């Protein structure tokens, strides 16, 4: 049973990391243009160097 | 790039063409920001290459610091130095092969809609996180944990669920609060009560080391309901922003004359007494009197007349009319809000007030449902209290009943279906602007059409050209090619289609407002208005050809029938609908069109106010009227009707008054809308039935005190998922 004291906080912490990542993505506007982002990942424009 | 090509064919044409630019209702355009963002509409972009090409083209311009394409909304947001105008950029993109239009950034006001949807999405995310964790903890309880372990699981669940429910459920609490303040019951009242009661009794149970706590059910409830809310919001926000975009396409500018110098200003800045120059082909921005010039004006959008009217010095003109041939200088008598255009807005307000309040299916269900569950929960609590004299059990039972009956599936039933149906119609080129439009559309039994611009394209076609003598044909073509007047262009197009070659007409000159004159083999030849060539004008749109001293020859015109119009009307009649043609145009041209399309019920020369009154009369007689129209004269009728459709070419007042906007030129997609609306209504009813069946099965368990949190979780999730899947069958 003692292991629960370790596992529950760990699972909650992992979930919290996911939630924070979601907040970050939301704040960065990653849900504004789902259609465009699906295509953007396939283009080669900034393969050589990042966008200035 | 072959995929790119096929997508180009399938891509929905979001924005209207520049020719569809609507009347300048410019009052809300105070001033364009000097060096803020430029927004462009890019209706044809559809693939990765388009994004790259557009962004590269824009960033190559000196002074552009940032350019980002949004493919979902088909827009580009550009930050640029003040000297760069939207016009430069649209021209640049046009050259690169992308259709582009300036959007009025102020009018889009996307920020508000965006923050709202972001807010909902954030709450949805928090609810999901909390739900998954609480569910995981609950698995231990469901599989038989007891004693200290169960209590610990309950306490951890409480620590997660209580703050999460308080935070995520805010939209429901706010809505329930406003409903109660107004003395009504809506769906959110039982939701709020269920959440509060579930958390309260569960917390109490946990303190007493009780067996059952409903933390998982409460947070799952929140998650599913927020999901429904978010779907609903996204559908409406998408349609609303596209409709706003249509309105923002038209940034009305006028050419003001001040001390002989012309300057481009926003139409909203014009004041009383300003002189405005309107070139041939331009739209008149103000109400006023002609001071210089002669021309003909097209009043089709204002009155539905197809025959252009002659204007000269001291004739009055009103905003929204199109100047056809000559350049005019107009003295402003009324601008912005004071124009005749705005009298129509008053009619619209009156018509909207007259339209009976429509109760949506969701509201109807809520009306039955909300009191029902409260009574049921109350009765079972009282019953258990009488039987056991134990308030703790009574409260537990009441909470269980409220959770089991909580309208998860009901909350999803309507938005899931409207989202799927609107998405399907959007792919076919229709924009559903109103949440209840599809429900109302499925009830329609009478369809009223406007003529000009709706059943017809407003583009004229010359009739019986082959019956003209050969010589006359060639002279007519020679004259017609010299003019840009729509009638002349129709003649020249028709004659060229017949393979006629123009004769050499010399000394061609256009007499604005009258017609074209020239010299042919020493004779004066004229093509133009009846009075000018000495002919007797009829009530049919016509132009006259006079060669020398010979008797003038009439060339009659008819409006081109819109693609799919005949098919649509035949199909509507086959479905047993009453089809009415109601137009402000003359008797002759209306009845000719009615004959061509097979409409028996015809009403011509109807004034705008009369149109609305006749629609109201039809509704009084028990008809559910669908109004299809595009002109300013239809606007009041569009708002008075049970449900309304307008084509994208309509003026923006008409588009904003109507519930559905047709983006393409084909009218027959309307039939798809009717079909989909019928299906959507059936799906909504099926969803209500599914939700009811779940309740009927689960409620007895809850009332008898057999509903464990596991049963609640199963019933809730499975009914929500079934309802969503049923809605998806519409796609």
XYZ file of C-alpha atoms in Angstrom:
783
model
C 0.000 0.000 0.000
C 2.928 2.297 0.712
C 3.674 2.426 -2.996
C 0.391 4.339 -3.509
C 1.885 7.284 -1.665
C 4.491 7.445 -4.425
C 2.470 6.454 -7.478
C -0.487 8.765 -7.002
C 1.605 11.943 -6.826
C 3.646 10.759 -9.824
C 0.554 10.106 -11.928
C -0.927 13.443 -10.914
C 2.344 15.172 -11.737
C 2.472 13.598 -15.195
C -1.115 14.649 -15.823
C -0.240 18.149 -14.670
C 2.666 18.300 -17.151
C 0.216 17.425 -19.925
C -2.204 20.104 -18.759
C 0.532 22.748 -18.625
C 1.663 21.756 -22.121
C -1.917 22.211 -23.290
C -2.105 25.668 -21.678
C 1.158 26.627 -23.336
C -0.077 25.450 -26.750
C -3.335 27.330 -26.274
C -1.531 30.506 -25.336
C 0.789 30.235 -28.341
C -2.260 30.122 -30.622
C -1.740 26.570 -31.818
C -5.485 25.958 -32.071
C -6.158 28.990 -34.283
C -5.518 27.402 -37.657
C -5.773 23.602 -37.512
C -6.095 23.219 -41.307
C -3.072 25.364 -42.058
C -0.859 23.701 -39.446
C -1.608 20.302 -40.938
C -0.040 21.514 -44.173
C 2.696 23.707 -42.728
C 4.526 20.740 -41.268
C 4.918 19.264 -44.764
C 6.468 22.226 -46.482
C 10.199 22.598 -47.013
C 10.577 26.371 -46.630
C 12.475 26.402 -43.366
C 14.197 23.027 -43.578
C 17.631 24.570 -44.144
C 17.427 27.341 -41.560
C 14.738 28.525 -39.180
C 12.351 31.311 -39.995
C 14.147 34.628 -39.411
C 0.812 19.539 -57.662
C -2.058 17.413 -58.938
C -3.646 17.131 -55.499
C -3.493 20.868 -55.345
C -5.509 21.151 -58.536
C -8.268 18.812 -57.452
C -8.514 20.591 -54.163
C -8.869 23.838 -56.030
C -11.992 22.448 -57.677
C -13.458 21.174 -54.433
C -12.484 24.111 -52.277
C -15.517 25.986 -51.020
C -15.572 29.474 -52.412
C -15.626 31.404 -49.224
C -15.555 35.025 -50.168
C -17.592 36.762 -52.803
C -16.050 38.208 -55.942
C -15.314 41.909 -56.146
C -18.309 42.343 -58.441
C -20.507 41.207 -55.582
C -19.292 44.024 -53.371
C -22.335 45.203 -51.586
C -23.880 48.552 -50.858
C -21.876 50.922 -48.740
C -23.440 50.703 -45.319
C -20.448 52.499 -43.988
C -21.493 53.992 -40.707
C -19.505 51.611 -38.519
C -16.260 52.322 -40.313
C -15.008 55.220 -38.277
C -11.451 55.229 -39.569
C -8.961 52.681 -40.734
C -5.990 52.291 -38.408
C -2.977 54.082 -39.806
C -0.205 51.511 -39.464
C -1.919 48.606 -37.808
C -2.467 45.165 -39.257
C -3.733 44.681 -42.769
C -6.140 41.806 -43.194
C -6.648 40.172 -46.574
C -9.214 37.611 -47.585
C -7.786 34.847 -49.792
C -10.787 32.808 -50.903
C -8.873 30.424 -53.155
C -5.948 29.208 -51.072
C -6.134 25.531 -50.270
C -2.753 23.821 -49.860
C 0.759 23.953 -48.453
C 2.190 25.526 -51.598
C -0.387 28.322 -51.430
C 0.622 29.165 -47.865
C 4.305 29.309 -48.787
C 3.775 31.278 -51.993
C 1.546 33.879 -50.407
C 3.782 34.369 -47.387
C 6.923 34.573 -49.508
C 5.330 37.061 -51.908
C 4.216 39.257 -49.041
C 7.488 39.104 -47.102
C 9.450 40.066 -50.217
C 7.747 43.449 -50.204
C 9.882 46.161 -48.643
C 8.246 47.302 -45.417
C 6.283 44.151 -44.646
C 7.543 42.843 -41.329
C 5.214 39.942 -40.678
C 2.820 37.928 -42.815
C 0.904 34.903 -41.653
C -1.689 32.948 -43.580
C -4.552 31.291 -41.751
C -5.807 28.461 -43.938
C -8.814 27.648 -41.761
C -10.227 31.138 -42.126
C -8.615 31.728 -45.555
C -7.080 34.994 -44.444
C -3.710 36.623 -44.183
C -2.678 38.942 -41.374
C 0.086 41.352 -42.342
C 2.068 43.837 -40.321
C 3.593 46.503 -42.481
C 4.975 49.998 -42.476
C 2.367 52.769 -42.806
C 3.194 53.592 -46.420
C 2.111 50.128 -47.580
C -1.541 50.004 -48.509
C -3.784 46.989 -48.736
C -4.353 47.824 -52.384
C -0.649 47.362 -53.220
C -0.675 43.973 -51.567
C -3.895 42.750 -53.196
C -2.511 43.749 -56.597
C 0.730 41.950 -55.875
C -1.106 38.783 -54.889
C -3.417 39.074 -57.878
C -0.317 39.084 -60.091
C 0.992 36.046 -58.261
C -2.270 34.311 -59.114
C -4.144 34.560 -55.828
C -7.493 36.247 -55.593
C -7.246 38.697 -52.688
C -9.564 41.247 -51.149
C -9.014 43.796 -48.461
C -10.850 43.076 -45.236
C -11.857 45.699 -42.784
C -9.819 44.682 -39.749
C -11.971 46.727 -37.374
C -15.123 45.060 -38.452
C -13.847 41.542 -38.054
C -13.305 42.100 -34.322
C -12.100 38.524 -34.158
C -10.536 39.050 -30.769
C -13.787 38.662 -28.865
C -14.894 35.433 -30.525
C -11.357 34.092 -30.265
C -10.962 34.673 -26.538
C -14.356 33.094 -25.929
C -13.512 29.943 -27.801
C -10.062 29.842 -26.187
C -11.677 30.181 -22.788
C -14.038 27.272 -23.461
C -11.191 25.154 -24.797
C -9.122 25.835 -21.669
C -11.989 24.822 -19.382
C -12.488 21.714 -21.515
C -8.791 20.856 -21.087
C -8.915 21.287 -17.305
C -12.094 19.205 -17.097
C -10.445 16.450 -19.152
C -7.357 16.388 -16.950
C -9.428 16.278 -13.776
C -11.835 13.690 -15.161
C -9.110 11.273 -16.228
C -7.374 11.471 -12.843
C -10.544 11.109 -10.806
C -11.697 8.217 -13.018
C -8.362 6.445 -12.476
C -8.689 6.863 -8.732
C -12.283 5.668 -8.938
C -11.238 2.446 -10.639
C -9.711 1.432 -7.318
C -12.996 2.152 -5.510
C -15.120 0.382 -8.121
C -12.930 -2.686 -7.899
C -13.598 -2.962 -4.183
C -11.221 -0.811 -2.161
C -12.583 -0.160 1.315
C -11.686 1.276 4.654
C -8.794 3.748 4.782
C -7.808 3.218 1.143
C -11.306 4.174 -0.065
C -11.348 7.237 2.149
C -7.950 8.311 0.868
C -9.094 7.874 -2.747
C -12.212 9.895 -1.980
C -10.229 12.693 -0.399
C -7.786 12.916 -3.319
C -10.711 12.860 -5.765
C -12.369 15.647 -3.791
C -9.197 17.712 -3.861
C -9.077 17.440 -7.652
C -12.760 17.489 -8.525
C -14.059 20.316 -6.340
C -11.794 23.096 -7.652
C -12.051 21.688 -11.187
C -15.849 21.675 -11.156
C -15.980 25.169 -9.669
C -13.649 26.457 -12.388
C -14.930 24.496 -15.398
C -18.633 24.856 -14.717
C -18.577 28.653 -14.732
C -20.446 28.994 -18.077
C -23.307 26.889 -16.642
C -23.511 28.774 -13.353
C -23.604 32.129 -15.124
C -26.290 31.023 -17.556
C -28.374 29.398 -14.778
C -28.079 32.551 -12.673
C -29.376 34.771 -15.479
C -32.206 32.353 -16.265
C -33.339 32.244 -12.638
C -33.113 36.015 -12.357
C -35.387 36.305 -15.363
C -37.732 33.803 -13.709
C -37.137 31.042 -16.264
C -35.812 27.506 -16.110
C -33.235 26.482 -18.683
C -31.073 23.401 -19.124
C -28.332 24.957 -16.990
C -30.455 25.126 -13.839
C -30.706 21.336 -13.315
C -27.045 21.038 -14.387
C -25.915 23.522 -11.749
C -28.117 21.970 -9.097
C -26.849 18.482 -9.910
C -23.221 19.628 -9.724
C -23.698 21.446 -6.428
C -25.712 18.667 -4.832
C -23.349 15.944 -6.077
C -20.265 17.704 -4.729
C -22.000 18.589 -1.456
C -23.318 15.112 -0.613
C -20.103 13.458 -1.806
C -18.017 15.690 0.427
C -20.313 14.923 3.344
C -20.152 11.171 2.587
C -16.373 11.331 2.432
C -16.216 13.021 5.830
C -18.460 10.266 7.230
C -16.271 7.585 5.513
C -19.328 6.716 3.398
C -19.403 4.187 0.606
C -20.473 6.294 -2.386
C -19.050 9.567 -3.634
C -19.951 11.078 -6.996
C -16.827 13.174 -7.679
C -16.112 11.263 -10.885
C -19.681 11.720 -12.108
C -19.684 15.437 -11.359
C -16.481 16.153 -13.271
C -17.412 13.833 -16.162
C -20.708 15.698 -16.420
C -18.802 18.955 -16.676
C -16.534 17.579 -19.368
C -19.293 16.228 -21.632
C -21.416 19.339 -21.283
C -18.461 21.620 -22.016
C -17.765 19.478 -25.073
C -21.276 20.170 -26.360
C -20.900 23.862 -25.574
C -17.570 24.073 -27.382
C -18.912 22.353 -30.518
C -21.840 24.735 -30.545
C -19.606 27.744 -30.135
C -17.198 26.691 -32.857
C -19.924 26.140 -35.446
C -21.485 29.490 -34.759
C -18.223 31.390 -34.497
C -17.071 29.937 -37.808
C -20.252 30.889 -39.602
C -20.387 34.262 -37.926
C -16.836 35.158 -38.834
C -17.413 34.129 -42.448
C -20.543 36.263 -42.584
C -18.674 39.162 -41.031
C -16.019 38.629 -43.610
C -18.542 39.089 -46.395
C -19.570 42.375 -44.844
C -15.996 43.446 -44.278
C -15.170 42.789 -47.928
C -16.779 46.037 -48.812
C -14.677 48.940 -47.599
C -16.657 51.762 -49.122
C -14.714 54.724 -50.369
C -15.979 57.747 -52.223
C -14.340 60.302 -54.458
C -14.907 63.747 -52.947
C -14.477 66.939 -54.960
C -13.143 69.839 -52.978
C -12.108 73.042 -54.816
C -11.832 71.044 -57.995
C -9.465 68.491 -56.454
C -10.534 64.872 -56.185
C -9.662 62.903 -53.066
C -10.507 59.360 -51.961
C -12.241 59.314 -48.600
C -14.246 56.790 -46.633
C -17.929 57.084 -47.458
C -18.613 57.477 -43.736
C -16.659 60.757 -43.671
C -18.859 62.533 -46.206
C -20.928 65.440 -44.909
C -23.974 67.314 -46.086
C -23.276 69.405 -49.163
C -20.079 67.572 -50.206
C -19.714 67.048 -53.923
C -19.022 63.458 -54.856
C -17.900 62.167 -58.234
C -19.224 58.762 -59.252
C -17.583 57.254 -62.318
C -19.398 54.979 -64.735
C -19.740 51.565 -63.120
C -19.435 52.929 -59.569
C -21.953 52.640 -56.784
C -23.512 55.835 -55.498
C -22.425 56.340 -51.867
C -24.914 59.005 -50.733
C -28.444 60.281 -51.212
C -28.399 63.468 -53.210
C -29.038 65.447 -56.354
C -27.083 65.282 -59.595
C -25.191 68.533 -60.208
C -23.259 67.609 -63.329
C -23.475 64.883 -65.922
C -26.010 62.563 -67.435
C -26.235 58.869 -67.047
C -28.430 55.922 -66.360
C -28.645 54.293 -62.957
C -29.417 50.706 -62.120
C -31.852 50.524 -59.200
C -32.212 46.734 -59.219
C -30.868 46.247 -55.705
C -33.098 48.936 -54.252
C -36.370 48.219 -56.025
C -35.947 45.102 -58.140
C -36.476 47.029 -61.392
C -34.346 45.693 -64.201
C -34.815 48.686 -66.511
C -32.124 51.310 -65.862
C -33.445 54.799 -65.041
C -32.298 57.962 -66.801
C -30.809 60.729 -64.637
C -29.551 64.224 -65.469
C -28.921 67.471 -63.631
C -31.300 67.923 -60.676
C -32.461 64.286 -60.719
C -32.305 62.760 -57.302
C -30.405 59.556 -56.698
C -30.031 57.435 -53.621
C -27.261 55.427 -52.036
C -26.890 51.885 -53.327
C -27.759 52.610 -56.952
C -25.168 51.843 -59.626
C -24.115 54.480 -62.131
C -23.971 52.887 -65.585
C -22.710 55.105 -68.389
C -21.621 58.674 -67.697
C -19.668 60.284 -64.908
C -21.849 62.119 -62.357
C -21.179 64.784 -59.758
C -23.619 64.473 -56.882
C -24.319 66.947 -54.123
C -24.778 65.104 -50.851
C -28.143 65.576 -49.187
C -27.881 62.672 -46.826
C -24.967 60.413 -45.956
C -24.382 57.396 -43.751
C -27.213 56.796 -41.331
C -29.566 59.311 -42.910
C -29.748 57.726 -46.341
C -32.764 55.948 -47.791
C -30.830 52.742 -47.245
C -31.390 53.235 -43.563
C -35.123 53.616 -43.830
C -34.975 49.993 -44.888
C -33.127 49.186 -41.668
C -36.116 50.549 -39.741
C -38.409 48.251 -41.697
C -36.148 45.352 -40.785
C -36.320 46.164 -37.092
C -40.120 46.301 -37.297
C -40.270 42.991 -39.145
C -37.996 41.304 -36.608
C -40.180 42.473 -33.751
C -43.178 40.994 -35.559
C -41.594 37.592 -36.061
C -42.925 35.311 -33.360
C -40.390 34.030 -30.891
C -39.273 30.671 -32.141
C -38.820 28.040 -29.439
C -35.971 25.772 -30.468
C -36.175 22.029 -29.972
C -33.591 22.272 -27.201
C -35.674 24.875 -25.376
C -38.804 22.778 -25.801
C -36.979 19.808 -24.305
C -35.608 21.949 -21.458
C -39.096 23.210 -20.667
C -40.375 19.680 -20.135
C -37.187 18.363 -18.673
C -36.007 20.895 -16.100
C -39.136 20.869 -13.899
C -39.472 17.108 -14.442
C -36.110 16.150 -12.935
C -36.468 18.571 -10.040
C -39.837 17.122 -9.117
C -38.519 13.573 -9.490
C -35.469 14.253 -7.296
C -37.598 16.070 -4.720
C -40.227 13.341 -4.591
C -37.673 10.554 -4.179
C -35.834 12.470 -1.438
C -39.088 13.059 0.465
C -40.152 9.434 -0.067
C -36.873 8.062 1.308
C -36.916 10.468 4.214
C -40.435 9.366 5.145
C -39.455 5.704 4.803
C -36.140 5.833 6.676
C -36.262 9.097 8.646
C -32.632 9.543 7.566
C -31.798 12.852 5.873
C -28.370 11.599 4.773
C -29.865 8.797 2.676
C -32.539 11.119 1.317
C -29.925 13.615 0.085
C -27.806 10.862 -1.401
C -30.786 9.578 -3.350
C -31.676 13.058 -4.586
C -28.101 13.629 -5.761
C -28.042 10.251 -7.502
C -31.311 11.017 -9.311
C -30.050 14.429 -10.451
C -26.761 13.013 -11.700
C -28.343 10.094 -13.528
C -30.917 12.333 -15.178
C -28.448 15.131 -15.844
C -28.823 16.268 -19.415
C -25.423 15.246 -20.724
C -26.888 13.550 -23.747
C -29.533 16.259 -24.032
C -26.834 18.928 -23.920
C -24.987 17.205 -26.752
C -28.093 16.180 -28.725
C -28.614 19.480 -30.536
C -25.098 20.970 -30.896
C -23.590 17.716 -32.166
C -26.249 17.497 -34.884
C -26.103 21.167 -35.900
C -22.306 21.023 -36.044
C -22.359 17.986 -38.302
C -25.137 19.428 -40.501
C -23.584 22.876 -40.787
C -20.252 21.302 -41.675
C -21.885 19.276 -44.418
C -23.670 22.331 -45.811
C -20.477 24.424 -45.595
C -18.718 21.905 -47.831
C -21.577 22.305 -50.314
C -21.179 26.088 -50.237
C -23.753 27.187 -47.701
C -23.186 29.205 -44.581
C -25.610 28.522 -41.744
C -25.548 31.664 -39.648
C -28.159 30.883 -37.069
C -28.204 27.963 -34.637
C -31.891 27.227 -35.077
C -32.025 27.931 -38.834
C -31.903 24.245 -39.765
C -34.732 23.353 -37.387
C -36.862 26.137 -38.815
C -35.950 25.222 -42.375
C -37.276 21.706 -41.871
C -40.750 23.068 -41.080
C -41.095 25.131 -44.258
C -44.166 24.655 -46.481
C -44.151 27.864 -48.548
C -41.208 29.252 -50.510
C -41.222 32.893 -51.635
C -38.671 33.926 -54.238
C -37.524 37.372 -55.233
C -36.879 37.780 -58.959
C -33.952 40.040 -59.810
C -30.674 38.720 -58.488
C -32.226 35.633 -56.910
C -33.986 33.567 -59.564
C -32.103 35.561 -62.178
C -28.484 36.611 -62.143
C -29.261 40.235 -62.894
C -27.235 39.798 -66.108
C -29.253 40.609 -69.224
C -29.601 38.562 -72.381
C -30.852 39.949 -75.693
C -33.926 38.210 -77.152
C -34.805 37.373 -80.775
C -31.612 38.822 -82.234
C -31.762 36.458 -85.215
C -35.005 38.076 -86.401
C -33.231 41.393 -87.089
C -32.324 42.078 -90.723
C -28.707 41.159 -91.521
C -27.584 44.734 -92.111
C -29.147 45.879 -88.873
C -27.380 43.129 -86.953
C -24.003 44.273 -88.225
C -24.691 47.935 -87.480
C -26.021 47.070 -84.027
C -22.853 45.150 -83.253
C -20.690 48.008 -84.515
C -22.494 50.401 -82.206
C -22.814 48.093 -79.227
C -19.102 47.303 -79.118
C -18.381 50.969 -78.471
C -20.285 51.074 -75.190
C -19.824 49.546 -71.774
C -23.509 49.880 -70.900
C -24.871 46.502 -69.776
C -27.592 46.469 -72.463
C -25.045 47.227 -75.199
C -22.722 44.546 -73.858
C -25.567 42.037 -73.874
C -26.347 42.932 -77.512
C -22.733 42.602 -78.567
C -22.327 39.294 -76.745
C -25.515 37.927 -78.299
C -24.606 39.029 -81.816
C -21.070 37.710 -81.576
C -22.590 34.437 -80.455
C -24.570 34.385 -83.714
C -21.348 34.847 -85.684
C -22.163 38.390 -86.866
C -19.295 40.616 -88.024
C -19.509 44.298 -87.130
C -19.887 46.883 -89.885
C -17.589 49.860 -89.878
C -19.405 52.560 -87.960
C -17.408 55.778 -87.728
C -17.598 58.863 -85.491
C -18.788 56.726 -82.610
C -19.759 58.661 -79.531
C -21.518 57.649 -76.361
C -24.237 60.009 -75.144
C -24.376 59.264 -71.439
C -27.917 58.480 -70.385
C -29.145 58.036 -73.948
C -27.083 55.590 -75.945
C -24.449 55.326 -78.678
C -24.442 57.282 -81.895
C -22.326 56.862 -85.037
C -22.087 57.329 -88.744
C -22.626 54.418 -91.151
C -22.436 54.943 -94.909
C -23.414 58.571 -94.451
C -26.414 57.809 -92.283
C -26.709 58.619 -88.586
C -27.199 55.417 -86.616
C -28.253 55.242 -82.984
C -28.632 52.514 -80.380
C -30.238 53.560 -77.139
C -33.311 54.640 -75.207
C -36.772 54.631 -76.796
C -37.412 58.369 -76.459
C -34.002 59.280 -77.893
C -34.502 57.338 -81.135
C -38.190 58.266 -81.389
C -39.750 54.936 -80.517
C -42.567 53.988 -78.165
C -41.197 52.297 -75.047
C -43.014 49.299 -73.569
C -42.870 47.773 -70.098
C -40.220 45.297 -71.202
C -36.512 46.045 -70.871
C -35.471 47.034 -74.387
C -33.046 49.089 -76.424
C -33.768 50.543 -79.853
C -31.760 50.669 -83.069
C -32.407 53.463 -85.538
C -30.694 53.491 -88.941
C -31.038 56.783 -90.776
C -34.685 57.718 -91.030
C -35.996 54.160 -90.918
C -38.466 52.977 -88.303
C -36.592 52.124 -85.034
C -36.142 48.413 -84.318
C -36.660 47.148 -80.791
C -34.283 44.671 -79.168
C -35.880 43.140 -76.080
C -34.004 41.697 -73.145
C -34.555 39.095 -70.584
C -32.668 38.393 -67.409
C -30.448 35.320 -67.363
C -31.996 32.639 -65.196
C -29.782 31.536 -62.323
C -28.175 28.127 -62.578
C -30.377 25.438 -61.076
C -33.398 27.735 -60.638
C -35.774 25.712 -62.821
C -34.648 22.435 -61.260
C -35.069 23.860 -57.752
C -38.582 25.087 -58.402
C -39.660 21.832 -60.020
C -38.281 19.862 -57.064
C -39.934 22.144 -54.510
C -43.266 21.749 -56.262
C -42.793 17.998 -56.396
C -42.337 18.079 -52.606
C -45.739 19.731 -52.371
C -44.518 23.188 -51.394
C -46.299 26.347 -52.373
C -43.960 28.458 -54.543
C -44.538 32.214 -54.822
C -42.682 34.775 -56.957
C -42.761 38.245 -55.407
C -40.938 41.057 -57.177
C -40.755 44.824 -57.357
C -40.222 44.637 -61.122
C -42.841 45.299 -63.796
C -45.716 42.897 -64.495
C -44.418 41.947 -67.959
C -40.939 40.803 -67.024
C -42.088 39.067 -63.835
C -44.796 37.024 -65.529
C -42.459 36.054 -68.368
C -39.971 34.644 -65.900
C -42.758 32.925 -63.951
C -43.927 31.216 -67.144
C -40.415 30.094 -67.983
C -39.981 28.549 -64.530
C -43.528 27.269 -64.100
C -44.539 29.393 -61.104
C -48.283 30.095 -60.969
C -48.400 32.324 -57.914
C -46.989 35.662 -59.119
C -47.019 39.091 -57.475
C -45.379 41.987 -59.339
C -44.606 45.610 -58.463
C -44.539 44.917 -54.742
C -43.035 47.654 -52.558
C -40.502 46.666 -49.849
C -42.945 47.282 -46.974
C -45.649 45.347 -48.816
C -43.325 42.376 -49.235
C -42.880 42.094 -45.491
C -46.618 42.560 -44.937
C -47.508 39.816 -47.422
C -45.032 37.430 -45.800
C -46.568 38.216 -42.411
C -50.019 37.542 -43.888
C -48.851 34.164 -45.195
C -47.503 33.344 -41.728
C -50.784 34.439 -40.129
C -52.598 32.012 -42.389
C -50.480 29.239 -40.847
C -47.755 29.012 -43.495
C -44.108 28.495 -42.587
C -42.435 30.769 -45.111
C -38.943 30.430 -46.526
C -37.935 33.716 -48.162
C -35.164 33.708 -50.753
C -34.010 37.180 -51.736
C -31.027 39.402 -52.308
C -32.024 43.050 -52.622
C -32.418 45.819 -50.115
C -36.109 45.718 -50.929
C -36.174 42.120 -49.694
C -34.422 42.787 -46.394
C -37.566 43.399 -44.359
C -39.234 40.364 -45.930
C -36.180 38.223 -45.127
C -36.426 39.107 -41.452
C -40.194 38.660 -41.377
C -40.079 35.136 -42.832
C -39.831 31.974 -40.720
C -36.425 31.301 -42.235
C -34.513 33.037 -45.026
C -31.783 32.392 -47.577
C -29.787 34.901 -49.604
C -27.134 34.430 -52.289
C -23.590 35.709 -51.702
C -24.178 38.365 -54.351
C -26.833 39.962 -52.140
C -26.296 43.327 -50.473
C -24.830 42.977 -47.005
C -28.002 44.122 -45.268
C -29.858 41.247 -46.915
C -27.115 38.783 -46.019
C -27.114 39.806 -42.410
C -30.904 39.571 -42.251
C -30.949 36.044 -43.646
C -30.256 32.809 -41.802
C -28.385 30.992 -44.555
C -26.066 32.401 -47.222
C -25.465 30.550 -50.504
C -21.818 30.960 -51.437
C -22.007 29.575 -54.972
C -24.022 30.692 -57.986
C -26.088 27.510 -58.170
C -29.509 27.753 -56.557
C -30.110 24.005 -56.410
C -27.904 23.562 -53.317
C -30.947 24.974 -51.551
C -32.542 21.562 -52.017
C -29.595 20.000 -50.180
C -30.170 22.447 -47.362
C -33.827 21.448 -47.144
C -32.894 17.763 -47.238
C -30.163 18.124 -44.621
C -32.463 20.207 -42.425
C -35.054 17.431 -42.483
C -32.410 14.842 -41.611
C -30.987 17.037 -38.867
C -34.409 17.379 -37.290
C -34.864 13.605 -37.409
C -31.432 13.077 -35.810
C -32.192 15.584 -33.055
C -35.427 13.753 -32.286
C -33.613 10.400 -32.318
C -31.052 11.844 -29.936
C -33.763 13.003 -27.592
C -35.277 9.523 -27.778
C -31.918 7.886 -26.969
C -31.382 10.226 -24.020
C -34.891 9.532 -22.772
C -34.472 5.760 -23.035
C -31.279 5.930 -20.979
C -33.090 7.961 -18.365
C -36.087 5.643 -18.307
C -33.795 2.675 -17.720
C -31.458 4.360 -15.221
C -33.851 6.488 -13.175
C -35.621 3.575 -11.413
C -32.206 2.359 -10.194
C -31.449 5.831 -8.850
C -34.827 6.194 -7.154
C -34.537 2.754 -5.592
C -31.112 3.694 -4.264
C -29.265 1.151 -6.418
C -27.320 3.669 -8.504
C -23.692 3.354 -7.570
C -21.170 5.862 -8.927
C -20.101 3.150 -11.385
C -23.625 2.862 -12.818
C -23.799 6.673 -13.082
C -20.469 6.874 -14.928
C -21.454 4.102 -17.345
C -24.900 5.510 -18.096
C -23.581 9.012 -18.636
C -20.646 8.175 -20.879
C -22.469 5.646 -23.004
C -25.461 7.907 -23.640
C -23.216 10.867 -24.546
C -21.139 8.788 -26.903
C -24.183 7.186 -28.566
C -25.716 10.600 -29.153
C -22.512 12.011 -30.670
C -22.082 9.009 -32.951
C -25.695 9.282 -34.091
C -25.091 12.944 -34.967
C -21.959 12.080 -36.923
C -24.039 9.911 -39.286
C -25.107 13.199 -40.880
C -21.677 14.119 -42.184
